[in-house]
Coordinates of C-alpha atoms and ligand atoms in Angstrom, one line a residue:
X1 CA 153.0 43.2 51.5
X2 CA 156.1 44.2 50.1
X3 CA 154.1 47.9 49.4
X4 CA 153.7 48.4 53.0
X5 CA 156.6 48.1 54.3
X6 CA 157.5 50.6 52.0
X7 CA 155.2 53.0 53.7
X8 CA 156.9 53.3 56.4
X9 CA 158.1 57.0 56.7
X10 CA 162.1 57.6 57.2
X11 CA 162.4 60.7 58.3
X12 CA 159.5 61.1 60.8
X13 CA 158.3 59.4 63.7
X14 CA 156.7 56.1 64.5
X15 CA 156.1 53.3 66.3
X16 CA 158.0 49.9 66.6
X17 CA 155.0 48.4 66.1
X18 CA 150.8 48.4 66.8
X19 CA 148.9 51.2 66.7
X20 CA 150.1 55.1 67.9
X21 CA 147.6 58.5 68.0
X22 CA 148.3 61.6 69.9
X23 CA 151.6 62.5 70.5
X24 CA 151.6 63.3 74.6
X25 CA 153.7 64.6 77.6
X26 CA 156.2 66.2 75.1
X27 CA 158.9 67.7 77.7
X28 CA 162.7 68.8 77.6
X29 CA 165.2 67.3 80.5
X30 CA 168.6 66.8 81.2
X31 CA 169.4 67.2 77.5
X32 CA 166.5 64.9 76.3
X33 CA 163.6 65.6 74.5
X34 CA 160.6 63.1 75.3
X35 CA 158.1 62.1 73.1
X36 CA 155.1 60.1 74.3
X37 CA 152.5 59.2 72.5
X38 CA 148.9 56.8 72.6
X39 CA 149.7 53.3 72.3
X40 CA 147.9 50.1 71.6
X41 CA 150.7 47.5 72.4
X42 CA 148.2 44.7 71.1
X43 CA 146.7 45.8 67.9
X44 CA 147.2 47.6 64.9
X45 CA 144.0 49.7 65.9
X46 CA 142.7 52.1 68.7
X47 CA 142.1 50.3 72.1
X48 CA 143.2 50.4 75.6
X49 CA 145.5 53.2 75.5
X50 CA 149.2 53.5 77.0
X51 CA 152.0 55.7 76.9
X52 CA 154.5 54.3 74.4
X53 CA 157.5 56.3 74.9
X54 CA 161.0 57.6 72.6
X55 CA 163.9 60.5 73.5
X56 CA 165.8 61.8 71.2
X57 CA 168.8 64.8 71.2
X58 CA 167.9 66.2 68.4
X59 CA 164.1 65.6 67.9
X60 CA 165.2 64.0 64.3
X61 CA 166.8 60.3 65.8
X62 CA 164.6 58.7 68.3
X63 CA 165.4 56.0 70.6
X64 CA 162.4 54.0 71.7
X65 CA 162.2 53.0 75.3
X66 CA 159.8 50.6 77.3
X67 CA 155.9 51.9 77.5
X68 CA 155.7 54.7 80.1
X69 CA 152.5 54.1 81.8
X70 CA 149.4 51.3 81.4
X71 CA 146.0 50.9 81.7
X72 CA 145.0 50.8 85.8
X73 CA 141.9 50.4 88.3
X74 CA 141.5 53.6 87.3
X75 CA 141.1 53.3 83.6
X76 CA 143.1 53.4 80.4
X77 CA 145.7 56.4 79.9
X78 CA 144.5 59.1 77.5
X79 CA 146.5 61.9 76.7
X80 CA 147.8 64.8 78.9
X81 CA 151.2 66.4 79.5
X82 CA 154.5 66.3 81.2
X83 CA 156.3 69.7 83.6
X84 CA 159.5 70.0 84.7
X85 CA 158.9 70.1 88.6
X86 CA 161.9 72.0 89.7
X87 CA 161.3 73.0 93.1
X88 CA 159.5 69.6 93.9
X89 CA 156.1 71.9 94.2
X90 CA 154.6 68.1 94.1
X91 CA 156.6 66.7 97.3
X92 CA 157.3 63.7 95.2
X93 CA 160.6 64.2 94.5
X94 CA 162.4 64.9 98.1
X95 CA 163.0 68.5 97.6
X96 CA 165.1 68.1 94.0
X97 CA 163.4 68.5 90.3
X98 CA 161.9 65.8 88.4
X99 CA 159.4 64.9 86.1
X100 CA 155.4 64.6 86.8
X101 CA 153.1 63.1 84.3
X102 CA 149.3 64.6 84.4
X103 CA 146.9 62.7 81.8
X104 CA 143.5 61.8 81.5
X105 CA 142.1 58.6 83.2
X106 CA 139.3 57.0 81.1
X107 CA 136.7 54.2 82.2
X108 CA 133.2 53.3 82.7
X109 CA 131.2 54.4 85.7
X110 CA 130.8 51.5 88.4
X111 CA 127.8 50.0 87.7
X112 CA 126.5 52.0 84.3
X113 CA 128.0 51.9 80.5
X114 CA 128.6 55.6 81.3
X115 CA 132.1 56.7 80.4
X116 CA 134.3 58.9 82.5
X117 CA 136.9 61.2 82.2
X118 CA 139.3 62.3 85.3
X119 CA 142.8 63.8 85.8
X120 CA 145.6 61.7 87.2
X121 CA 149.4 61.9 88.1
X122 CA 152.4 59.8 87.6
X123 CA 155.8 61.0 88.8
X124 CA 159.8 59.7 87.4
X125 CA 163.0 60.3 89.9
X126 CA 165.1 58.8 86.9
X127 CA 164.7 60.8 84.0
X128 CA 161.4 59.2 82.2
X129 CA 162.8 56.1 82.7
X130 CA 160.1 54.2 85.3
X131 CA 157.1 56.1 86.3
X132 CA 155.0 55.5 89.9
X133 CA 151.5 56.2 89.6
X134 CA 150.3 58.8 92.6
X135 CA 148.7 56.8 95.2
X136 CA 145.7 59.3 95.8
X137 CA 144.7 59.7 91.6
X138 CA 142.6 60.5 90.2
X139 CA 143.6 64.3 91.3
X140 CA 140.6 66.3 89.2
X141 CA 137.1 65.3 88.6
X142 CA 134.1 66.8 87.5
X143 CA 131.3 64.5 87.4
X144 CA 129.4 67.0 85.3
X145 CA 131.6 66.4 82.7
X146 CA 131.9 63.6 80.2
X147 CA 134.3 64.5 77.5
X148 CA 136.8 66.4 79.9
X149 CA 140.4 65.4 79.1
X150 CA 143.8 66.3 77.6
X151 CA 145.1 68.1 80.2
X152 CA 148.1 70.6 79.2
X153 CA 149.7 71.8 82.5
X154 CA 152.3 74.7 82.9
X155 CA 153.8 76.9 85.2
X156 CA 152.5 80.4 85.1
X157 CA 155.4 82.6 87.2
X158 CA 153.4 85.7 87.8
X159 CA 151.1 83.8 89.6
X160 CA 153.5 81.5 91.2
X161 CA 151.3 78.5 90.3
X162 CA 150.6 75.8 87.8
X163 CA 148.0 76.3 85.3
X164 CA 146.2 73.2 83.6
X165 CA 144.3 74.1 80.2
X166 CA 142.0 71.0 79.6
X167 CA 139.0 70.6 77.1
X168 CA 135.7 69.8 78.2
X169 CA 132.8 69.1 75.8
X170 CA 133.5 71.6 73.3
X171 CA 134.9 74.1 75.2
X172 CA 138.4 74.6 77.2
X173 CA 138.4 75.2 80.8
X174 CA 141.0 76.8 83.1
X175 CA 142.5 75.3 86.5
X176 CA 144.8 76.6 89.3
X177 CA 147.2 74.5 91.1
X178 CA 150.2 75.6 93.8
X179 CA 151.4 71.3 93.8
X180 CA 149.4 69.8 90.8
X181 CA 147.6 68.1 93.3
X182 CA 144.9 70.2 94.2
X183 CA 143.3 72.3 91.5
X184 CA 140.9 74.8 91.4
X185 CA 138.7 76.4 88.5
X186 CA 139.3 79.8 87.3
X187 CA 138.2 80.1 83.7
X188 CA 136.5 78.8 80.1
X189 CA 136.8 79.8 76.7
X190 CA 135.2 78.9 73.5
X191 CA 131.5 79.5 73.7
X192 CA 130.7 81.0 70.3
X193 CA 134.1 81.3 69.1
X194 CA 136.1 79.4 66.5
X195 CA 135.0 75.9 64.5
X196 CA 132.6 74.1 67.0
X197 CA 132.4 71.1 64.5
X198 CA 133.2 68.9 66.6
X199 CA 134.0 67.7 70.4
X200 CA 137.5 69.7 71.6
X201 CA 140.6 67.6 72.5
X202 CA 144.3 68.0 73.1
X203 CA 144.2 71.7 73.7
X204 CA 148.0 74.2 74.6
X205 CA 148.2 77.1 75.8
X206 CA 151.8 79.3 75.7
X207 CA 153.0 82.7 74.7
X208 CA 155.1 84.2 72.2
X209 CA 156.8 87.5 71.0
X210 CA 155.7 89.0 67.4
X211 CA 157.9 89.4 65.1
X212 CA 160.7 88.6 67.9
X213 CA 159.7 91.3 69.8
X214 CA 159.9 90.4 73.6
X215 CA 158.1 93.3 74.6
X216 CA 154.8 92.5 72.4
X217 CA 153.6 89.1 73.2
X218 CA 150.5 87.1 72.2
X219 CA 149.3 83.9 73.8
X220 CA 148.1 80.9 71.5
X221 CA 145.5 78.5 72.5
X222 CA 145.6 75.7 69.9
X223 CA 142.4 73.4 70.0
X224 CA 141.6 70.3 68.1
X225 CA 138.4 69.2 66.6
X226 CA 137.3 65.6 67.0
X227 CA 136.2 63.9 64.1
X228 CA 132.4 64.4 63.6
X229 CA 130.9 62.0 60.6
X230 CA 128.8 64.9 59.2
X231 CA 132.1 66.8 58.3
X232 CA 134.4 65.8 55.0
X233 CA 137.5 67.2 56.4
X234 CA 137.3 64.8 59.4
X235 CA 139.7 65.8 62.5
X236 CA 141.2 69.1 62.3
X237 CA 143.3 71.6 64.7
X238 CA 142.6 75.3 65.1
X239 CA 144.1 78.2 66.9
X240 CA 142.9 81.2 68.7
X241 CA 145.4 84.1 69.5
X242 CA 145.2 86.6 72.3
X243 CA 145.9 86.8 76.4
X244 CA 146.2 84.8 79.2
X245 CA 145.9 86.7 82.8
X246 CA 146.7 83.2 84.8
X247 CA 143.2 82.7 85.3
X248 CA 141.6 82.3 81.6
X249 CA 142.4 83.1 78.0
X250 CA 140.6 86.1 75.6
X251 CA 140.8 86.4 72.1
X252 CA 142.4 89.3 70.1
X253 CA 139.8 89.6 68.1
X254 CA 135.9 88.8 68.6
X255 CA 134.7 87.0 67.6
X256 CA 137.7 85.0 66.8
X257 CA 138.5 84.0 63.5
X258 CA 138.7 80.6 62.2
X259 CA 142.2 79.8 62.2
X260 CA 143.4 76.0 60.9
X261 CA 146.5 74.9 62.2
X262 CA 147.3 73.0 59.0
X263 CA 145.4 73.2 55.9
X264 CA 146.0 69.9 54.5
X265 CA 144.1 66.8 56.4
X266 CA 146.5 64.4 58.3
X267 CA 147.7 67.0 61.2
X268 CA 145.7 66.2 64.6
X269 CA 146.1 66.5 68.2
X270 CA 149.4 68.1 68.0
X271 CA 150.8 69.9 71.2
X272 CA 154.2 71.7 72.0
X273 CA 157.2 70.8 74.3
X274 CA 157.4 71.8 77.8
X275 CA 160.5 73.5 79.3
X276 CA 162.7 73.8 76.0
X277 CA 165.6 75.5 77.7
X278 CA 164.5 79.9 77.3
X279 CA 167.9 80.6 76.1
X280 CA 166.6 78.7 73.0
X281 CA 163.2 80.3 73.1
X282 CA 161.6 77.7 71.0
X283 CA 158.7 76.7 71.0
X284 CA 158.3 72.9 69.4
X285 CA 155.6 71.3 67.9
X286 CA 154.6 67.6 66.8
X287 CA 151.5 66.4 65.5
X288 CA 150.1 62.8 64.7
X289 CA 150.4 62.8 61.1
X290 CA 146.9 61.6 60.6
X291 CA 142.7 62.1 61.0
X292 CA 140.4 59.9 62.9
X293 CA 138.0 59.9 59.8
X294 CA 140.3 56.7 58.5
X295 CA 143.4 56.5 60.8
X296 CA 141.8 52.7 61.8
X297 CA 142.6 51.6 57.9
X298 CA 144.9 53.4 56.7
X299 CA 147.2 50.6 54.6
X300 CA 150.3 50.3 56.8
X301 CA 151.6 46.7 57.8
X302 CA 152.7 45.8 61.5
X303 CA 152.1 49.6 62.6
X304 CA 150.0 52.4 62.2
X305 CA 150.4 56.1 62.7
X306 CA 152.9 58.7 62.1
X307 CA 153.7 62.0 63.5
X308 CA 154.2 65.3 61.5
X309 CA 157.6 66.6 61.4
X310 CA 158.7 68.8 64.1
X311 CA 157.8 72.5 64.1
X312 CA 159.2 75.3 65.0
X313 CA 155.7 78.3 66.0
X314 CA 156.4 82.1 66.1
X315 CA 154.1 84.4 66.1
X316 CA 154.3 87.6 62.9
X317 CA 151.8 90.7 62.6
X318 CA 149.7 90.6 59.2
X319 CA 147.4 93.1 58.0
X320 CA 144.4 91.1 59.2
X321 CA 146.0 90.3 62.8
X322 CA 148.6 88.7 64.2
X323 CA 149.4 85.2 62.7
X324 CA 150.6 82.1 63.7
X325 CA 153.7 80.8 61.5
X326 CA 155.1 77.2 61.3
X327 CA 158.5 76.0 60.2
X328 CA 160.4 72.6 60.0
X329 CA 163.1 72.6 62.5
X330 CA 166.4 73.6 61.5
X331 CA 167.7 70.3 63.2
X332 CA 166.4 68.5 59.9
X333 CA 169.0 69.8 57.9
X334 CA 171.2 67.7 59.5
X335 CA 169.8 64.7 57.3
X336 CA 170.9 66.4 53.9
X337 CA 173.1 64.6 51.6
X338 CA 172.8 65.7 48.0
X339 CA 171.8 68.9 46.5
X340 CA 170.6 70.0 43.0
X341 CA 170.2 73.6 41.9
X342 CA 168.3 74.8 39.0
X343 CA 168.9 78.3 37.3
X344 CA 165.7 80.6 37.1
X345 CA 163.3 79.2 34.2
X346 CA 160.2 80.1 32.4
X347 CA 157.7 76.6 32.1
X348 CA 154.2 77.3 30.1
X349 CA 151.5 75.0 29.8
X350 CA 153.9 72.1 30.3
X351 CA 155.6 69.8 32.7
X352 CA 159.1 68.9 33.8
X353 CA 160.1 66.3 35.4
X354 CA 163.0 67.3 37.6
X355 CA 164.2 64.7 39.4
X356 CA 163.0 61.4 41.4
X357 CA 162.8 60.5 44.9
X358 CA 160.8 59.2 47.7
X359 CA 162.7 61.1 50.3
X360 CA 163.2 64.8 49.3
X361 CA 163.6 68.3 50.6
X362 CA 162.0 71.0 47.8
X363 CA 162.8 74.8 47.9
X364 CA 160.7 76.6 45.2
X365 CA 160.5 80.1 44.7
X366 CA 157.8 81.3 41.9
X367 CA 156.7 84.2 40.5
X368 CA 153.7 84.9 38.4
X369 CA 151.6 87.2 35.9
X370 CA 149.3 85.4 34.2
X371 CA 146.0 84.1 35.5
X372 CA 147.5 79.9 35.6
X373 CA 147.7 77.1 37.7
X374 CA 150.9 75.6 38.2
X375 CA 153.0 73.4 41.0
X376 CA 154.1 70.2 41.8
X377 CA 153.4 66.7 40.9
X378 CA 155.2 64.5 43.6
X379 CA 155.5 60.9 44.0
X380 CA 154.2 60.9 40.2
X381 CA 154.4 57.5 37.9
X382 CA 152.4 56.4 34.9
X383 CA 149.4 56.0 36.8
X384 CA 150.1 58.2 40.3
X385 CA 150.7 61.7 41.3
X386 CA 150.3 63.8 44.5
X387 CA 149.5 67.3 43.2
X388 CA 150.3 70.6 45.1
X389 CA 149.2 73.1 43.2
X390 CA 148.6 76.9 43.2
X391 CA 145.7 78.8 41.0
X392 CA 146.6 81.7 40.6
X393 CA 142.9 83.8 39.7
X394 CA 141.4 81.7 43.0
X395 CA 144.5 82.5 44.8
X396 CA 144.1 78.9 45.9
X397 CA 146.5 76.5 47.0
X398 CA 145.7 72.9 46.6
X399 CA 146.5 69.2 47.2
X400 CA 144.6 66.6 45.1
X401 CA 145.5 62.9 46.0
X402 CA 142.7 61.4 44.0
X403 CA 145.2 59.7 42.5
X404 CA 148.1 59.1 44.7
X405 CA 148.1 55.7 44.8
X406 CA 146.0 53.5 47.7
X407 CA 143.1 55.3 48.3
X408 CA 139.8 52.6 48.6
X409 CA 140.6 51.9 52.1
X410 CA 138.2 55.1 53.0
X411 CA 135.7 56.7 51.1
X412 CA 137.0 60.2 51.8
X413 CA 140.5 59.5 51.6
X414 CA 140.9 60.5 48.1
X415 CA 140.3 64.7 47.1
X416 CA 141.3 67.9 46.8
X417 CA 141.6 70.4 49.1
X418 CA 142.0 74.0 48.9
X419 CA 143.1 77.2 51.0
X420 CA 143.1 80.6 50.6
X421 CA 146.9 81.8 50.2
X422 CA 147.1 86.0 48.9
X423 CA 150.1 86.8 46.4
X424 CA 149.5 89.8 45.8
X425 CA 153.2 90.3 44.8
X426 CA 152.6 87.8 42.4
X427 CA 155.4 85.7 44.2
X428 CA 155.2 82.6 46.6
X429 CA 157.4 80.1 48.1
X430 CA 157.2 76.1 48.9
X431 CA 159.1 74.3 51.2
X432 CA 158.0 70.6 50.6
X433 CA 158.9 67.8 52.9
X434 CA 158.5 64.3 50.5
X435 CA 158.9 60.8 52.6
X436 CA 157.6 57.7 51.8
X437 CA 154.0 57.9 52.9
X438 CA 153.4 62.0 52.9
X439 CA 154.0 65.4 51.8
X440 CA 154.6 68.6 54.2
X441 CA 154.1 71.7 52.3
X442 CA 154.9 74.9 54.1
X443 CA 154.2 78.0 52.0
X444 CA 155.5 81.4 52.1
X445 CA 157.4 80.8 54.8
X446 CA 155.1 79.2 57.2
X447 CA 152.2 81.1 56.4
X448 CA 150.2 78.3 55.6
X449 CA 150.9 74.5 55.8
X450 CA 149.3 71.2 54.1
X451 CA 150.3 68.2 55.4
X452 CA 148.8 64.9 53.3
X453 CA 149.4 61.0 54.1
X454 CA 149.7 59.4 51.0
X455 CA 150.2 55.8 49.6
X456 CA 152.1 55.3 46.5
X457 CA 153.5 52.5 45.0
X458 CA 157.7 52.0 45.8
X459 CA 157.8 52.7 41.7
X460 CA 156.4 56.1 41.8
X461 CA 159.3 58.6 42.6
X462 CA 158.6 61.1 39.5
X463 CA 159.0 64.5 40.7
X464 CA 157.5 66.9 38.3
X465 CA 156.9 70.8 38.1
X466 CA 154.0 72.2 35.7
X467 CA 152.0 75.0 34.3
X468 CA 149.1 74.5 33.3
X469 CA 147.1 77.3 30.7
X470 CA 149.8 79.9 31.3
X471 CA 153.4 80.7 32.2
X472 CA 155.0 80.6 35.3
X473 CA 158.8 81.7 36.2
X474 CA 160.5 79.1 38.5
X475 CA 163.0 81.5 40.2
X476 CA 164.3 79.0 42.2
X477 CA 164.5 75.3 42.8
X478 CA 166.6 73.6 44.8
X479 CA 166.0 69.7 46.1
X480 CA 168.2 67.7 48.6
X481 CA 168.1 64.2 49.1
X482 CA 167.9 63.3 53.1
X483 CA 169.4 60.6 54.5
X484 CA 166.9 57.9 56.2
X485 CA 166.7 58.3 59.9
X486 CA 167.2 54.8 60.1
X487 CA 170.4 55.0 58.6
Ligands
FRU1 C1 142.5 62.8 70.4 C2 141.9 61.9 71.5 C3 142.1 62.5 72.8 C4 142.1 61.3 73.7 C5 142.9 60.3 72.9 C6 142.5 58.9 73.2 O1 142.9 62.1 69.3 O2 140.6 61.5 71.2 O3 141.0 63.4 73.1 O4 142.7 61.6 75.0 O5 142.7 60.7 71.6 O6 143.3 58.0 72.6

């Protein structure tokens, strides 16, 4: 028992208590970001969903706050979005801004075992803090439709009107609105384009410069894949890039390549945050830390689920296209407290270990001739070790957790898993993330991210570095303790 508890992550988001999936209706206001997120107040497992509910100033602390909205004759709360309705398009707020709530409204058909999905609004005068549930929901239906939810709504100004981006089946469909109210069809994307391994869910939609430049833009539809028993890798995200015209999104290239979000297998579902003020021009992303493969037994205590740490997306031209790239928000920083430095060193076909923690920041900078595998062991004891590795001849980089400590609870749970990551250079970069029950690798910067759940024992805090049939040079290592958020 006493294990468990020590899962419980300190620097990254979750529950009080009881179960928590999709993070939802993720909004700036007044100096506050919201965080949302499906809730089972009654169990440690999936069920009747609600909005649990936190803010936070600087997406790092988060204050918890009464659950937003509950099941209704309508249905249990799945997940949607939350806009910024500054000139009261709605009429709900009496002609001054506030916040409007449009999710997905789940039951059974009267009179059948058939379930439905349909779009609903709830509407706050006082800042998130109660919410009213519009009188005439649900606002959007499409009896054709059976999976159709996740709606992600924003306001498209050449237009002059909202825009909802919602998934349907396994595709993502395109509606118009002038008060979210009233909302017409105008587009669909995804036939024969990207990973259709399972049903689509949670979709977002926004635009970004490349390479900071204003004046080239790309938009990014991100799309996540239900679980679907026949795949290993369980629930995963993907992203398309190309343009919106208001009415419905194209891909850059066709058909579009399969892009994966995150590489490693506990990021699903994730979305970004509406209305960051522009003067920032961020745009933030969360996702729950986890994968509907074995989310329902994963071996936390009173509560289970977690979400990712907060990214920062921008957008970079590559040789093959342009690319989406992901960073930890600078805001994390904040939580640094110690700092160790290595000089540059040469390690072959050995291993160090450098230092020990279960709450770490890792900088590494490597570079390489040989044909070698080399990396990290993390969270590594007599008998455990997370491994992050890079092979070198593959151009490969890995994370096994075969052996990183509680692993039965799921068949699939333990493995390896690869991606393709070019050095051509010879040269590459880590930026690992260590907390009590995961590890957030972002390599060369951004480029490509893994992010693992894991469940070691309190006792394994080894942090190693190794080379393994050749020699690598560490150019660079740097590791910082963080301060608990709870501290
Ligand atoms: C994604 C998802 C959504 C749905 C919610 C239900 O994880 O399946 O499509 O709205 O979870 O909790």
């Amino acid at each position: 028992a006493n294990n468990q508890t020590n899962f419980r992550p300190q620097l990254h988001f979750t529950p009080r208590d009881q179960w928590m999936n999709d993070p939802n209706g993720m909004v700036f206001y007044e100096g506050e970001y919201h965080l949302f997120y499906q809730y089972h107040p009654e169990s440690t497992v999936w069920g009747p969903m609600h909005w649990g509910h936190a803010v936070s100033q600087d997406l790092v602390h988060w204050e918890h706050l009464p659950i937003a909205l509950a099941p209704d004759e309508h249905g249990a709360i799945f997940s949607g979005s939350v806009v910024v309705d500054k000139h009261d398009t709605s009429g709900f707020f009496a002609g001054k801004s506030g916040l409007v709530a449009i999710f997905t409204h789940h039951d059974t058909k009267p009179g059948t075992d058939l379930t439905r999905q349909r779009q609903s609004l709830a509407y706050s005068t006082d800042r998130g803090r109660t919410w009213t549930k519009y009188a005439n929901n649900p606002v959007l239906i499409e009896e054709a439709l059976p999976d159709f939810r996740d709606p992600k709504v924003f306001w498209f100004n050449p237009q002059q009107s909202w825009v909802m981006v919602i998934a349907a089946g396994d595709t993502i469909r395109f509606y118009k609105s002038p008060n979210l109210k009233e909302w017409t069809h105008s587009g669909e994307f995804g036939v024969g384009q990207g990973s259709h391994d399972g049903v689509w869910e949670c979709p977002d939609l926004f635009e970004l410069p490349v390479d900071g430049d204003i004046l080239n833009r790309r938009w990014v539809l991100i799309v996540s894949i239900g679980e679907d028993a026949n795949f290993l890798e369980g629930s995963r995200t993907q992203c398309f890039i190309g343009s919106f015209n208001g009415d419905t999104f194209v891909s850059e290239e066709s058909p579009a390549p399969l892009l994966w979000l995150d590489h490693g297998r506990d990021n699903y579902a994730g979305v970004t945050w509406s209305d960051v003020p522009e003067q920032q021009g961020r745009r933030l992303f969360i996702g729950w830390m986890n994968n509907w493969k074995y989310a329902n037994v994963i071996p936390t205590s009173n509560w289970r689920g977690a979400m990712t740490l907060p990214r920062e997306l921008t957008l970079t031209a590559e040789m093959e296209g342009v690319r989406l790239l992901q960073k930890p928000i600078p805001e994390l920083q904040a939580q640094r407290r110690g700092e160790q430095n290595w000089a540059a060193f040469e390690l072959s076909n050995s291993e160090l270990t450098v230092t020990h923690g279960d709450l770490l920041e890792i900088i590494a900078e490597f570079e390489f001739d040989d044909e070698l595998e080399f990396g990290l062991k993390l969270r590594a004891s007599e008998t455990e070790e997370t491994i992050l590795g890079y092979s070198t001849h593959e151009q490969l980089l890995f994370i096994d957790r075969s052996r990183s400590g509680a692993i039965d609870f799921h068949a699939d749970f333990a493995c390896k898993h690869s991606a393709l990551l070019k050095a051509e250079t010879g040269n590459m970069k880590l930026h690992i993330f260590v907390d009590r029950s995961s590890i957030e690798a972002f390599a060369n910067d951004g480029k490509l991210v893994m992010t693992d759940q894991i469940f070691p024992l309190s006792s394994s805090t080894g942090i190693k570095l190794y080379a393994k049939d050749g020699s690598v040079k560490v150019k660079s290592l740097t590791i910082h303790t963080l301060n608990s958020i709870f501290d």
